[in-house]
Tab-separated table of C-alpha atoms in Angstrom:
chain	number	residue	atom	x	y	z
A	1	UNK	CA	26.697	61.117	7.921
A	2	UNK	CA	23.681	61.699	10.105
A	3	UNK	CA	22.029	65.098	9.901
A	4	UNK	CA	19.392	66.394	12.290
A	5	UNK	CA	17.571	69.574	11.273
A	6	UNK	CA	15.230	71.206	13.772
A	7	UNK	CA	12.806	74.002	12.982
A	8	UNK	CA	9.676	75.711	14.229
A	9	UNK	CA	10.928	77.664	17.208
A	10	UNK	CA	10.193	81.295	17.854
A	11	UNK	CA	9.034	83.921	20.308
A	12	UNK	CA	5.646	83.346	21.892
A	13	UNK	CA	3.724	84.727	24.850
A	14	UNK	CA	3.039	82.576	27.876
A	15	UNK	CA	0.055	80.355	27.211
A	16	UNK	CA	0.822	80.159	23.518
A	17	UNK	CA	1.724	77.224	21.310
A	18	UNK	CA	4.472	76.159	18.957
A	19	UNK	CA	5.084	73.060	16.858
A	20	UNK	CA	8.655	71.926	16.406
A	21	UNK	CA	9.811	69.670	13.583
A	22	UNK	CA	12.940	67.602	13.134
A	23	UNK	CA	14.003	65.820	9.981
A	24	UNK	CA	16.654	63.117	10.087
A	25	UNK	CA	18.818	62.083	7.161
A	26	UNK	CA	21.694	59.682	6.715
A	27	UNK	CA	20.403	57.050	9.120
A	28	UNK	CA	17.803	54.396	9.608
A	29	UNK	CA	14.981	56.093	11.477
A	30	UNK	CA	11.963	53.906	12.167
A	31	UNK	CA	13.628	51.535	14.615
A	32	UNK	CA	14.991	54.218	16.919
A	33	UNK	CA	13.355	55.844	19.898
A	34	UNK	CA	13.591	59.539	19.115
A	35	UNK	CA	13.607	62.289	21.652
A	36	UNK	CA	13.302	66.016	22.066
A	37	UNK	CA	15.823	67.637	24.343
A	38	UNK	CA	16.186	71.194	25.530
A	39	UNK	CA	18.959	73.279	26.986
A	40	UNK	CA	18.301	76.513	28.812
A	41	UNK	CA	21.091	79.043	29.417
A	42	UNK	CA	23.400	77.861	32.174
A	43	UNK	CA	21.675	74.487	32.463
A	44	UNK	CA	22.399	70.988	31.252
A	45	UNK	CA	20.613	69.533	28.277
A	46	UNK	CA	17.566	67.538	29.368
A	47	UNK	CA	15.314	65.037	27.649
A	48	UNK	CA	11.727	66.282	27.692
A	49	UNK	CA	9.941	63.650	25.592
A	50	UNK	CA	10.603	60.557	23.552
A	51	UNK	CA	8.705	58.267	21.217
A	52	UNK	CA	9.480	54.687	20.221
A	53	UNK	CA	9.309	53.410	16.685
A	54	UNK	CA	5.927	51.962	17.522
A	55	UNK	CA	4.575	55.187	18.942
A	56	UNK	CA	4.856	54.732	22.710
A	57	UNK	CA	5.653	57.995	24.417
A	58	UNK	CA	7.343	59.364	27.516
A	59	UNK	CA	7.208	62.878	28.944
A	60	UNK	CA	9.166	64.605	31.646
A	61	UNK	CA	6.960	65.761	34.500
A	62	UNK	CA	7.665	69.383	33.642
A	63	UNK	CA	5.930	69.081	30.237
A	64	UNK	CA	3.399	66.295	30.810
A	65	UNK	CA	-0.069	67.302	29.709
A	66	UNK	CA	1.221	70.282	27.700
A	67	UNK	CA	3.582	68.776	25.105
A	68	UNK	CA	2.839	66.028	22.579
A	69	UNK	CA	5.498	64.163	20.647
A	70	UNK	CA	4.742	62.408	17.370
A	71	UNK	CA	6.626	60.978	14.427
A	72	UNK	CA	6.258	60.170	10.750
A	73	UNK	CA	8.553	57.282	9.895
A	74	UNK	CA	7.994	57.689	6.154
A	75	UNK	CA	9.264	61.260	6.332
A	76	UNK	CA	11.937	60.475	8.937
A	77	UNK	CA	10.490	63.275	11.012
A	78	UNK	CA	9.646	63.808	14.646
A	79	UNK	CA	7.447	66.602	15.985
A	80	UNK	CA	6.801	68.314	19.285
A	81	UNK	CA	3.514	70.146	19.776
A	82	UNK	CA	3.938	72.522	22.691
A	83	UNK	CA	0.849	74.075	24.251
A	84	UNK	CA	0.330	76.249	27.332
A	85	UNK	CA	3.914	77.397	27.099
A	86	UNK	CA	5.568	78.893	30.175
A	87	UNK	CA	8.590	81.183	30.499
A	88	UNK	CA	10.515	78.254	31.990
A	89	UNK	CA	10.145	76.416	28.671
A	90	UNK	CA	12.552	78.934	27.133
A	91	UNK	CA	15.486	76.966	25.728
A	92	UNK	CA	17.131	75.676	22.590
A	93	UNK	CA	15.335	72.504	21.548
A	94	UNK	CA	17.100	69.602	19.861
A	95	UNK	CA	16.074	66.210	18.568
A	96	UNK	CA	18.203	63.090	18.719
A	97	UNK	CA	17.956	59.442	19.610
A	98	UNK	CA	16.721	59.047	23.181
A	99	UNK	CA	19.180	56.196	23.824
A	100	UNK	CA	22.784	56.579	22.671
A	101	UNK	CA	22.287	59.916	20.930
A	102	UNK	CA	24.044	60.436	17.630
A	103	UNK	CA	27.385	62.146	18.212
A	104	UNK	CA	26.477	64.896	15.816
A	105	UNK	CA	23.683	67.165	17.052
A	106	UNK	CA	21.692	69.591	14.968
A	107	UNK	CA	21.774	73.337	15.415
A	108	UNK	CA	18.620	73.263	17.498
A	109	UNK	CA	15.712	75.684	17.384
A	110	UNK	CA	15.282	78.524	19.873
A	111	UNK	CA	12.042	78.752	21.812
A	112	UNK	CA	11.493	81.915	23.824
A	113	UNK	CA	8.406	82.332	25.977
A	114	UNK	CA	7.693	85.795	27.280
A	115	UNK	CA	5.702	86.409	30.446
């Protein structure tokens, strides 16, 4: 069974930084494009960044230039470095495959940015 475990969230002031981590177990990892999603209260979950097995990246316009996604295939881990955080980045952040997400999601990690 696939398990996704996110960590690294917290409370930070606007302009601050956080680094999120996600470890995947129970599945092949290196061949999949992995993504970071977020869901703010009352809003739908959205994909904010993804990275292919070979390291090509995509960013939503709202985070481009501030967030950096990376991965370590040997550790089956994907990371999200978030800089210049804004209050509108407040959300629960999840990792999953960017295409055909695993049915089972992790618990997510809460990011709260105060103004």
